[in-house]
Coordinates of C-alpha atoms and ligand atoms in Angstrom, one line a residue:
X1 CA -31.4 31.4 -48.0
X2 CA -34.5 29.5 -47.0
X3 CA -32.7 26.2 -47.5
X4 CA -29.9 27.3 -45.3
X5 CA -32.3 28.4 -42.5
X6 CA -34.1 25.1 -42.9
X7 CA -30.8 23.2 -42.6
X8 CA -29.7 25.2 -39.5
X9 CA -33.1 24.6 -37.8
X10 CA -32.8 20.9 -38.4
X11 CA -29.2 20.8 -37.2
X12 CA -30.0 22.7 -33.9
X13 CA -33.0 20.3 -33.3
X14 CA -30.7 17.4 -33.8
X15 CA -28.0 18.7 -31.4
X16 CA -30.7 19.5 -28.8
X17 CA -32.2 16.1 -29.0
X18 CA -28.8 14.4 -28.9
X19 CA -27.7 16.3 -25.8
X20 CA -31.1 15.8 -24.1
X21 CA -30.7 12.0 -24.8
X22 CA -27.2 12.1 -23.6
X23 CA -28.1 13.9 -20.4
X24 CA -31.0 11.4 -19.8
X25 CA -28.5 8.6 -20.2
X26 CA -26.1 10.1 -17.7
X27 CA -28.9 10.6 -15.1
X28 CA -30.1 7.0 -15.7
X29 CA -26.5 5.7 -15.4
X30 CA -26.0 7.6 -12.1
X31 CA -29.3 6.2 -10.7
X32 CA -28.2 2.7 -11.9
X33 CA -24.8 3.1 -10.2
X34 CA -26.2 4.2 -6.9
X35 CA -28.5 1.2 -6.9
X36 CA -25.8 -1.2 -8.1
X37 CA -23.5 0.0 -5.4
X38 CA -25.9 -1.0 -2.6
X39 CA -26.5 -4.5 -4.0
X40 CA -24.6 -6.9 -1.7
X41 CA -21.8 -8.8 -3.4
X42 CA -23.4 -12.2 -2.5
X43 CA -26.4 -11.2 -4.6
X44 CA -24.3 -10.0 -7.4
X45 CA -22.5 -13.4 -7.4
X46 CA -25.9 -15.1 -8.0
X47 CA -26.5 -13.3 -11.2
X48 CA -26.1 -15.7 -14.2
X49 CA -22.8 -15.2 -16.0
X50 CA -24.4 -14.2 -19.4
X51 CA -26.5 -11.5 -17.7
X52 CA -23.6 -10.6 -15.4
X53 CA -21.4 -9.8 -18.4
X54 CA -24.0 -7.4 -19.8
X55 CA -24.5 -5.7 -16.4
X56 CA -20.7 -5.4 -16.1
X57 CA -20.5 -3.7 -19.4
X58 CA -23.4 -1.3 -18.6
X59 CA -21.7 -0.5 -15.2
X60 CA -18.5 0.3 -17.1
X61 CA -20.3 2.6 -19.6
X62 CA -22.3 4.2 -16.7
X63 CA -19.1 5.0 -14.8
X64 CA -17.6 6.6 -17.8
X65 CA -20.7 8.7 -18.4
X66 CA -20.9 9.7 -14.7
X67 CA -17.3 10.8 -14.8
X68 CA -17.8 12.8 -17.9
X69 CA -20.6 14.7 -16.3
X70 CA -18.7 15.3 -13.1
X71 CA -15.5 16.6 -14.9
X72 CA -16.6 20.3 -15.2
X73 CA -17.6 20.4 -11.5
X74 CA -14.2 19.0 -10.5
X75 CA -12.4 21.9 -12.1
X76 CA -14.5 24.3 -10.1
X77 CA -13.6 23.2 -6.6
X78 CA -10.5 21.1 -6.2
X79 CA -10.5 19.3 -2.8
X80 CA -7.8 20.7 -0.5
X81 CA -5.1 18.2 0.3
X82 CA -1.9 17.9 2.4
X83 CA 1.4 16.6 1.0
X84 CA 3.7 14.6 3.2
X85 CA 7.0 13.3 1.8
X86 CA 10.1 11.5 2.9
X87 CA 13.5 13.1 2.3
X88 CA 16.0 11.7 -0.1
X89 CA 14.9 8.6 -2.1
X90 CA 15.4 4.9 -2.9
X91 CA 18.6 5.7 -4.7
X92 CA 19.9 8.5 -2.4
X93 CA 20.2 7.2 1.2
X94 CA 20.9 10.6 2.8
X95 CA 22.9 10.5 6.1
X96 CA 24.0 7.1 7.3
X97 CA 24.8 5.7 10.8
X98 CA 25.8 2.0 10.8
X99 CA 23.0 -0.1 9.3
X100 CA 20.6 2.8 9.4
X101 CA 20.1 5.4 6.7
X102 CA 18.1 8.6 6.7
X103 CA 16.0 7.8 3.6
X104 CA 14.8 4.5 5.1
X105 CA 13.9 6.0 8.5
X106 CA 12.0 9.0 7.2
X107 CA 10.2 6.8 4.8
X108 CA 8.9 4.8 7.8
X109 CA 8.0 8.0 9.5
X110 CA 6.1 9.3 6.4
X111 CA 4.1 6.0 6.3
X112 CA 3.2 6.3 10.0
X113 CA 2.0 9.9 9.6
X114 CA 0.1 8.9 6.4
X115 CA -1.6 6.2 8.5
X116 CA -2.9 8.7 11.0
X117 CA -4.0 11.2 8.4
X118 CA -5.9 8.4 6.6
X119 CA -7.6 7.4 9.9
X120 CA -8.7 11.1 10.4
X121 CA -10.1 11.1 6.8
X122 CA -7.8 13.8 5.6
X123 CA -7.0 14.1 1.9
X124 CA -3.3 13.7 1.4
X125 CA -0.6 12.9 -1.2
X126 CA 2.7 11.2 -0.5
X127 CA 5.9 10.5 -2.5
X128 CA 5.2 6.8 -2.5
X129 CA 3.7 4.2 -0.3
X130 CA 5.4 1.2 1.5
X131 CA 9.1 1.1 0.6
X132 CA 8.8 3.6 -2.2
X133 CA 10.5 7.0 -1.6
X134 CA 10.5 9.1 -4.8
X135 CA 13.1 11.8 -5.4
X136 CA 12.9 15.5 -4.4
X137 CA 11.6 16.6 -7.8
X138 CA 8.5 14.6 -7.2
X139 CA 8.1 16.0 -3.7
X140 CA 8.3 19.5 -5.0
X141 CA 5.6 18.7 -7.7
X142 CA 3.4 17.3 -5.0
X143 CA 3.9 20.3 -2.7
X144 CA 2.4 22.6 -5.4
X145 CA -1.3 23.1 -4.9
X146 CA -1.2 21.5 -1.5
X147 CA -2.7 23.5 1.4
X148 CA 0.2 22.2 3.5
X149 CA 3.4 20.3 2.5
X150 CA 5.7 18.7 5.1
X151 CA 8.9 16.7 4.4
X152 CA 10.8 14.6 6.9
X153 CA 14.6 14.4 7.3
X154 CA 17.1 13.6 9.9
X155 CA 20.1 15.7 10.7
X156 CA 23.7 14.5 10.8
X157 CA 26.9 16.1 12.2
X158 CA 30.5 15.1 12.6
X159 CA 30.1 15.6 16.4
X160 CA 28.2 12.6 17.8
X161 CA 26.8 14.9 20.5
X162 CA 24.9 17.2 18.2
X163 CA 21.2 16.9 18.9
X164 CA 17.7 18.4 18.7
X165 CA 14.7 18.8 16.5
X166 CA 14.1 21.7 14.1
X167 CA 11.6 22.6 11.3
X168 CA 12.9 24.7 8.4
X169 CA 10.2 27.0 6.9
X170 CA 9.4 30.4 5.6
X171 CA 8.7 33.1 8.2
X172 CA 5.0 32.9 7.4
X173 CA 5.0 29.3 8.7
X174 CA 6.9 30.0 11.9
X175 CA 4.2 29.1 14.4
X176 CA 3.3 25.9 12.5
X177 CA 7.0 25.0 12.3
X178 CA 7.4 25.4 16.0
X179 CA 4.3 23.2 16.7
X180 CA 5.7 20.4 14.5
X181 CA 9.1 20.5 16.3
X182 CA 7.4 20.6 19.7
X183 CA 5.2 17.6 18.8
X184 CA 8.3 15.5 17.8
X185 CA 10.6 16.8 20.6
X186 CA 8.0 16.0 23.3
X187 CA 7.8 12.3 22.2
X188 CA 11.5 11.8 21.8
X189 CA 12.5 13.9 24.8
X190 CA 14.7 16.1 22.6
X191 CA 15.6 19.7 22.8
X192 CA 14.4 22.3 20.3
X193 CA 16.9 23.9 18.0
X194 CA 16.7 27.4 16.4
X195 CA 13.9 29.7 17.5
X196 CA 11.8 27.3 19.6
X197 CA 12.1 24.7 16.9
X198 CA 11.9 27.0 13.9
X199 CA 14.7 27.7 11.5
X200 CA 14.2 30.5 9.0
X201 CA 15.1 28.9 5.7
X202 CA 17.2 32.0 4.8
X203 CA 19.4 31.1 7.9
X204 CA 19.5 27.4 7.2
X205 CA 22.9 26.0 6.4
X206 CA 21.4 24.3 3.4
X207 CA 20.6 27.6 1.9
X208 CA 17.6 27.9 -0.4
X209 CA 15.7 24.7 -0.5
X210 CA 13.4 23.9 -3.4
X211 CA 10.8 22.2 -1.3
X212 CA 10.5 25.2 1.0
X213 CA 10.4 27.7 -1.9
X214 CA 7.4 25.6 -3.1
X215 CA 5.7 26.4 0.2
X216 CA 6.8 23.3 2.2
X217 CA 8.1 22.8 5.7
X218 CA 11.1 20.4 6.4
X219 CA 11.1 18.7 9.8
X220 CA 14.5 17.5 10.9
X221 CA 13.3 14.7 13.3
X222 CA 16.7 14.4 15.2
X223 CA 20.3 13.5 14.5
X224 CA 20.9 10.1 13.0
X225 CA 24.5 10.6 14.0
X226 CA 23.6 10.8 17.7
X227 CA 23.2 7.2 19.1
X228 CA 20.7 8.2 21.8
X229 CA 18.5 10.1 19.3
X230 CA 18.7 7.3 16.8
X231 CA 17.7 4.8 19.4
X232 CA 14.8 7.0 20.6
X233 CA 13.6 7.4 17.0
X234 CA 13.5 3.6 16.4
X235 CA 11.7 3.1 19.7
X236 CA 9.1 5.8 19.5
X237 CA 8.7 7.0 15.9
X238 CA 5.1 5.8 15.7
X239 CA 4.1 8.0 18.6
X240 CA 6.0 11.0 17.2
X241 CA 4.3 10.4 13.8
X242 CA 0.9 10.4 15.6
X243 CA 1.7 13.7 17.3
X244 CA 2.9 15.3 13.9
X245 CA -0.3 14.0 12.3
X246 CA -2.3 15.7 15.1
X247 CA -0.7 19.1 14.4
X248 CA -1.4 18.7 10.7
X249 CA -5.0 17.7 11.3
X250 CA -5.5 20.7 13.7
X251 CA -3.9 23.0 11.1
X252 CA -6.2 21.8 8.3
X253 CA -9.3 22.2 10.5
X254 CA -8.5 25.9 11.2
X255 CA -7.7 26.5 7.5
Ligands
ZN301 ZN1 18.1 14.9 4.7

Protein backbone atom coordinates (compact mmCIF):
# COMPACT_ATOMS: atom_id res chain seq x y z
CA UNK A 1 0.00 0.00 0.00
CA UNK A 2 2.77 2.42 0.91
CA UNK A 3 4.60 1.62 -2.27
CA UNK A 4 1.50 2.26 -4.31
CA UNK A 5 0.96 5.67 -2.61
CA UNK A 6 4.60 6.51 -3.19
CA UNK A 7 4.33 5.65 -6.85
CA UNK A 8 1.15 7.69 -7.27
CA UNK A 9 2.73 10.73 -5.63
CA UNK A 10 5.73 10.45 -7.87
CA UNK A 11 3.53 10.10 -10.95
CA UNK A 12 1.41 13.17 -10.12
CA UNK A 13 4.55 15.22 -9.50
CA UNK A 14 5.92 14.15 -12.86
CA UNK A 15 2.71 15.01 -14.69
CA UNK A 16 2.52 18.36 -12.90
CA UNK A 17 6.07 19.22 -13.77
CA UNK A 18 5.63 18.11 -17.35
CA UNK A 19 2.50 20.18 -17.90
CA UNK A 20 4.09 23.20 -16.20
CA UNK A 21 7.11 22.85 -18.47
CA UNK A 22 4.83 22.44 -21.48
CA UNK A 23 2.83 25.51 -20.50
CA UNK A 24 6.00 27.57 -20.03
CA UNK A 25 7.16 26.45 -23.46
CA UNK A 26 3.85 27.55 -25.00
CA UNK A 27 4.06 30.97 -23.34
CA UNK A 28 7.66 31.33 -24.49
CA UNK A 29 6.79 30.32 -28.04
CA UNK A 30 3.91 32.81 -28.14
CA UNK A 31 6.22 35.58 -26.97
CA UNK A 32 8.78 34.49 -29.54
CA UNK A 33 6.19 34.48 -32.33
CA UNK A 34 4.93 37.95 -31.50
CA UNK A 35 8.51 39.27 -31.55
CA UNK A 36 9.38 37.30 -34.69
CA UNK A 37 6.35 38.68 -36.53
CA UNK A 38 7.42 42.32 -36.05
CA UNK A 39 10.98 41.76 -37.29
CA UNK A 40 11.15 43.23 -40.82
CA UNK A 41 11.78 40.73 -43.64
CA UNK A 42 14.94 42.65 -44.66
CA UNK A 43 16.45 41.91 -41.28
CA UNK A 44 15.35 38.28 -41.39
CA UNK A 45 17.11 37.95 -44.76
CA UNK A 46 20.40 39.03 -43.12
CA UNK A 47 20.35 36.17 -40.60
CA UNK A 48 23.06 33.63 -41.60
CA UNK A 49 21.62 30.54 -43.25
CA UNK A 50 22.71 28.07 -40.55
CA UNK A 51 21.05 30.14 -37.81
CA UNK A 52 18.08 30.87 -40.06
CA UNK A 53 17.36 27.15 -40.38
CA UNK A 54 17.30 26.75 -36.60
CA UNK A 55 15.10 29.80 -36.16
CA UNK A 56 12.79 28.51 -38.89
CA UNK A 57 12.49 25.20 -37.11
CA UNK A 58 11.77 26.91 -33.79
CA UNK A 59 9.13 29.11 -35.43
CA UNK A 60 7.50 25.96 -36.81
CA UNK A 61 7.43 24.28 -33.39
CA UNK A 62 6.26 27.51 -31.73
CA UNK A 63 3.36 27.82 -34.18
CA UNK A 64 2.26 24.24 -33.50
CA UNK A 65 2.41 24.82 -29.74
CA UNK A 66 0.54 28.12 -29.99
CA UNK A 67 -2.15 26.40 -32.05
CA UNK A 68 -2.44 23.55 -29.54
CA UNK A 69 -3.09 26.02 -26.75
CA UNK A 70 -5.63 28.01 -28.77
CA UNK A 71 -7.63 24.93 -29.84
CA UNK A 72 -9.89 24.64 -26.74
CA UNK A 73 -10.74 28.36 -26.91
CA UNK A 74 -11.70 28.02 -30.57
CA UNK A 75 -14.42 25.52 -29.73
CA UNK A 76 -15.90 27.96 -27.23
CA UNK A 77 -16.69 30.83 -29.57
CA UNK A 78 -16.69 30.15 -33.30
CA UNK A 79 -16.44 33.41 -35.23
CA UNK A 80 -19.67 34.16 -37.07
CA UNK A 81 -19.39 34.01 -40.84
CA UNK A 82 -21.44 34.66 -43.96
CA UNK A 83 -21.66 32.17 -46.82
CA UNK A 84 -22.02 33.37 -50.40
CA UNK A 85 -22.25 30.88 -53.23
CA UNK A 86 -22.79 30.79 -56.97
CA UNK A 87 -25.60 28.66 -58.34
CA UNK A 88 -24.91 25.58 -60.47
CA UNK A 89 -21.27 24.55 -60.96
CA UNK A 90 -18.33 24.12 -63.29
CA UNK A 91 -20.05 21.05 -64.77
CA UNK A 92 -23.66 22.31 -64.62
CA UNK A 93 -24.02 25.54 -66.64
CA UNK A 94 -27.60 26.26 -65.58
CA UNK A 95 -29.60 28.44 -68.00
CA UNK A 96 -27.91 29.43 -71.27
CA UNK A 97 -28.37 32.37 -73.66
CA UNK A 98 -25.98 32.43 -76.63
CA UNK A 99 -22.41 32.49 -75.38
CA UNK A 100 -23.52 33.25 -71.82
CA UNK A 101 -24.36 30.68 -69.19
CA UNK A 102 -25.82 31.19 -65.73
CA UNK A 103 -23.11 29.37 -63.75
CA UNK A 104 -20.43 31.61 -65.26
CA UNK A 105 -22.31 34.89 -64.68
CA UNK A 106 -23.27 34.15 -61.08
CA UNK A 107 -19.73 32.97 -60.39
CA UNK A 108 -18.50 36.44 -61.44
CA UNK A 109 -21.17 38.01 -59.28
CA UNK A 110 -20.14 35.90 -56.26
CA UNK A 111 -16.51 36.96 -56.72
CA UNK A 112 -17.52 40.62 -56.85
CA UNK A 113 -19.63 40.34 -53.66
CA UNK A 114 -16.75 38.45 -51.99
CA UNK A 115 -14.44 41.31 -52.91
CA UNK A 116 -16.61 43.89 -51.15
CA UNK A 117 -17.13 41.66 -48.08
CA UNK A 118 -13.35 41.22 -47.83
CA UNK A 119 -12.83 44.98 -48.08
CA UNK A 120 -15.30 45.42 -45.20
CA UNK A 121 -13.39 42.83 -43.16
CA UNK A 122 -16.35 40.46 -42.87
CA UNK A 123 -15.70 36.74 -42.25
CA UNK A 124 -17.12 34.75 -45.17
CA UNK A 125 -17.00 31.42 -47.00
CA UNK A 126 -17.57 30.80 -50.70
CA UNK A 127 -18.05 27.76 -52.94
CA UNK A 128 -14.75 28.49 -54.64
CA UNK A 129 -12.65 31.44 -55.74
CA UNK A 130 -11.76 32.65 -59.22
CA UNK A 131 -13.27 30.36 -61.84
CA UNK A 132 -14.14 27.62 -59.34
CA UNK A 133 -17.87 27.04 -58.77
CA UNK A 134 -18.46 23.98 -56.58
CA UNK A 135 -21.77 22.06 -56.75
CA UNK A 136 -24.87 22.57 -54.62
CA UNK A 137 -23.97 19.91 -52.03
CA UNK A 138 -20.95 22.03 -51.16
CA UNK A 139 -23.04 25.23 -50.95
CA UNK A 140 -25.50 23.53 -48.58
CA UNK A 141 -22.64 22.31 -46.36
CA UNK A 142 -21.22 25.86 -46.28
CA UNK A 143 -24.63 27.33 -45.41
CA UNK A 144 -24.81 25.26 -42.22
CA UNK A 145 -23.40 27.20 -39.29
CA UNK A 146 -23.38 30.47 -41.22
CA UNK A 147 -25.14 33.50 -39.73
CA UNK A 148 -26.34 34.25 -43.27
CA UNK A 149 -26.13 32.26 -46.52
CA UNK A 150 -26.88 33.79 -49.92
CA UNK A 151 -26.73 32.04 -53.29
CA UNK A 152 -26.93 33.76 -56.68
CA UNK A 153 -28.86 32.54 -59.71
CA UNK A 154 -30.38 33.92 -62.90
CA UNK A 155 -33.87 33.13 -64.04
CA UNK A 156 -34.80 31.85 -67.49
CA UNK A 157 -38.12 31.62 -69.31
CA UNK A 158 -39.37 30.57 -72.73
CA UNK A 159 -40.79 34.08 -73.16
CA UNK A 160 -37.97 36.54 -73.91
CA UNK A 161 -39.94 39.32 -72.21
CA UNK A 162 -40.05 37.71 -68.76
CA UNK A 163 -38.10 39.95 -66.40
CA UNK A 164 -37.44 41.10 -62.85
CA UNK A 165 -35.52 40.33 -59.67
CA UNK A 166 -36.63 38.04 -56.85
CA UNK A 167 -35.17 36.47 -53.71
CA UNK A 168 -36.50 33.10 -52.59
CA UNK A 169 -36.40 32.64 -48.81
CA UNK A 170 -38.22 31.36 -45.77
CA UNK A 171 -40.89 33.70 -44.33
CA UNK A 172 -38.58 34.61 -41.42
CA UNK A 173 -36.15 36.18 -43.93
CA UNK A 174 -38.80 38.13 -45.86
CA UNK A 175 -37.45 41.62 -45.05
CA UNK A 176 -33.87 40.68 -45.80
CA UNK A 177 -34.96 39.01 -49.05
CA UNK A 178 -36.75 42.20 -50.09
CA UNK A 179 -33.69 44.32 -49.28
CA UNK A 180 -31.46 42.09 -51.41
CA UNK A 181 -33.86 42.25 -54.36
CA UNK A 182 -34.24 46.03 -54.08
CA UNK A 183 -30.44 46.46 -53.98
CA UNK A 184 -30.08 44.52 -57.25
CA UNK A 185 -33.16 45.99 -58.95
CA UNK A 186 -32.09 49.58 -58.23
CA UNK A 187 -28.75 49.10 -59.98
CA UNK A 188 -30.13 47.19 -63.00
CA UNK A 189 -33.29 49.28 -63.24
CA UNK A 190 -35.35 46.08 -62.98
CA UNK A 191 -38.80 45.49 -61.52
CA UNK A 192 -39.38 43.47 -58.35
CA UNK A 193 -41.12 40.12 -58.64
CA UNK A 194 -43.26 38.43 -55.99
CA UNK A 195 -44.00 40.29 -52.76
CA UNK A 196 -41.78 43.35 -53.29
CA UNK A 197 -38.94 41.09 -54.31
CA UNK A 198 -39.62 38.23 -51.91
CA UNK A 199 -40.79 34.79 -53.01
CA UNK A 200 -41.95 32.45 -50.26
CA UNK A 201 -40.04 29.25 -50.93
CA UNK A 202 -43.22 27.23 -50.47
CA UNK A 203 -44.70 29.17 -53.42
CA UNK A 204 -41.57 28.93 -55.57
CA UNK A 205 -41.95 27.00 -58.79
CA UNK A 206 -38.81 25.10 -57.84
CA UNK A 207 -40.53 23.63 -54.79
CA UNK A 208 -38.48 22.84 -51.76
CA UNK A 209 -34.90 23.93 -52.29
CA UNK A 210 -32.17 22.28 -50.24
CA UNK A 211 -30.22 25.50 -49.90
CA UNK A 212 -33.18 27.39 -48.44
CA UNK A 213 -34.05 24.55 -46.11
CA UNK A 214 -30.48 24.88 -44.82
CA UNK A 215 -31.33 28.50 -43.94
CA UNK A 216 -30.14 30.17 -47.15
CA UNK A 217 -31.59 32.84 -49.45
CA UNK A 218 -31.50 32.56 -53.24
CA UNK A 219 -31.26 35.79 -55.22
CA UNK A 220 -32.42 35.54 -58.83
CA UNK A 221 -30.48 38.47 -60.29
CA UNK A 222 -32.58 38.77 -63.45
CA UNK A 223 -33.50 36.79 -66.56
CA UNK A 224 -30.61 35.50 -68.64
CA UNK A 225 -33.19 34.81 -71.35
CA UNK A 226 -34.10 38.53 -71.50
CA UNK A 227 -31.60 40.35 -73.78
CA UNK A 228 -32.00 43.71 -72.04
CA UNK A 229 -31.52 42.24 -68.54
CA UNK A 230 -28.54 40.18 -69.70
CA UNK A 231 -26.91 43.29 -71.21
CA UNK A 232 -27.61 45.28 -68.06
CA UNK A 233 -26.09 42.52 -65.93
CA UNK A 234 -22.88 42.42 -67.95
CA UNK A 235 -22.60 46.21 -67.80
CA UNK A 236 -23.33 46.79 -64.12
CA UNK A 237 -22.89 43.60 -62.14
CA UNK A 238 -20.00 45.06 -60.10
CA UNK A 239 -22.26 47.87 -58.85
CA UNK A 240 -25.07 45.42 -58.07
CA UNK A 241 -22.63 43.20 -56.20
CA UNK A 242 -21.49 46.18 -54.16
CA UNK A 243 -25.11 46.99 -53.27
CA UNK A 244 -25.75 43.35 -52.26
CA UNK A 245 -22.58 43.30 -50.15
CA UNK A 246 -23.79 46.47 -48.43
CA UNK A 247 -27.08 44.79 -47.46
CA UNK A 248 -25.17 41.78 -46.10
CA UNK A 249 -22.76 43.98 -44.15
CA UNK A 250 -25.64 46.00 -42.62
CA UNK A 251 -27.44 42.77 -41.71
CA UNK A 252 -24.36 41.37 -39.96
CA UNK A 253 -23.83 44.60 -38.04
CA UNK A 254 -27.35 44.40 -36.61
CA UNK A 255 -27.09 40.68 -35.82
ZN1 LIG B 1 -30.20 28.68 -61.43
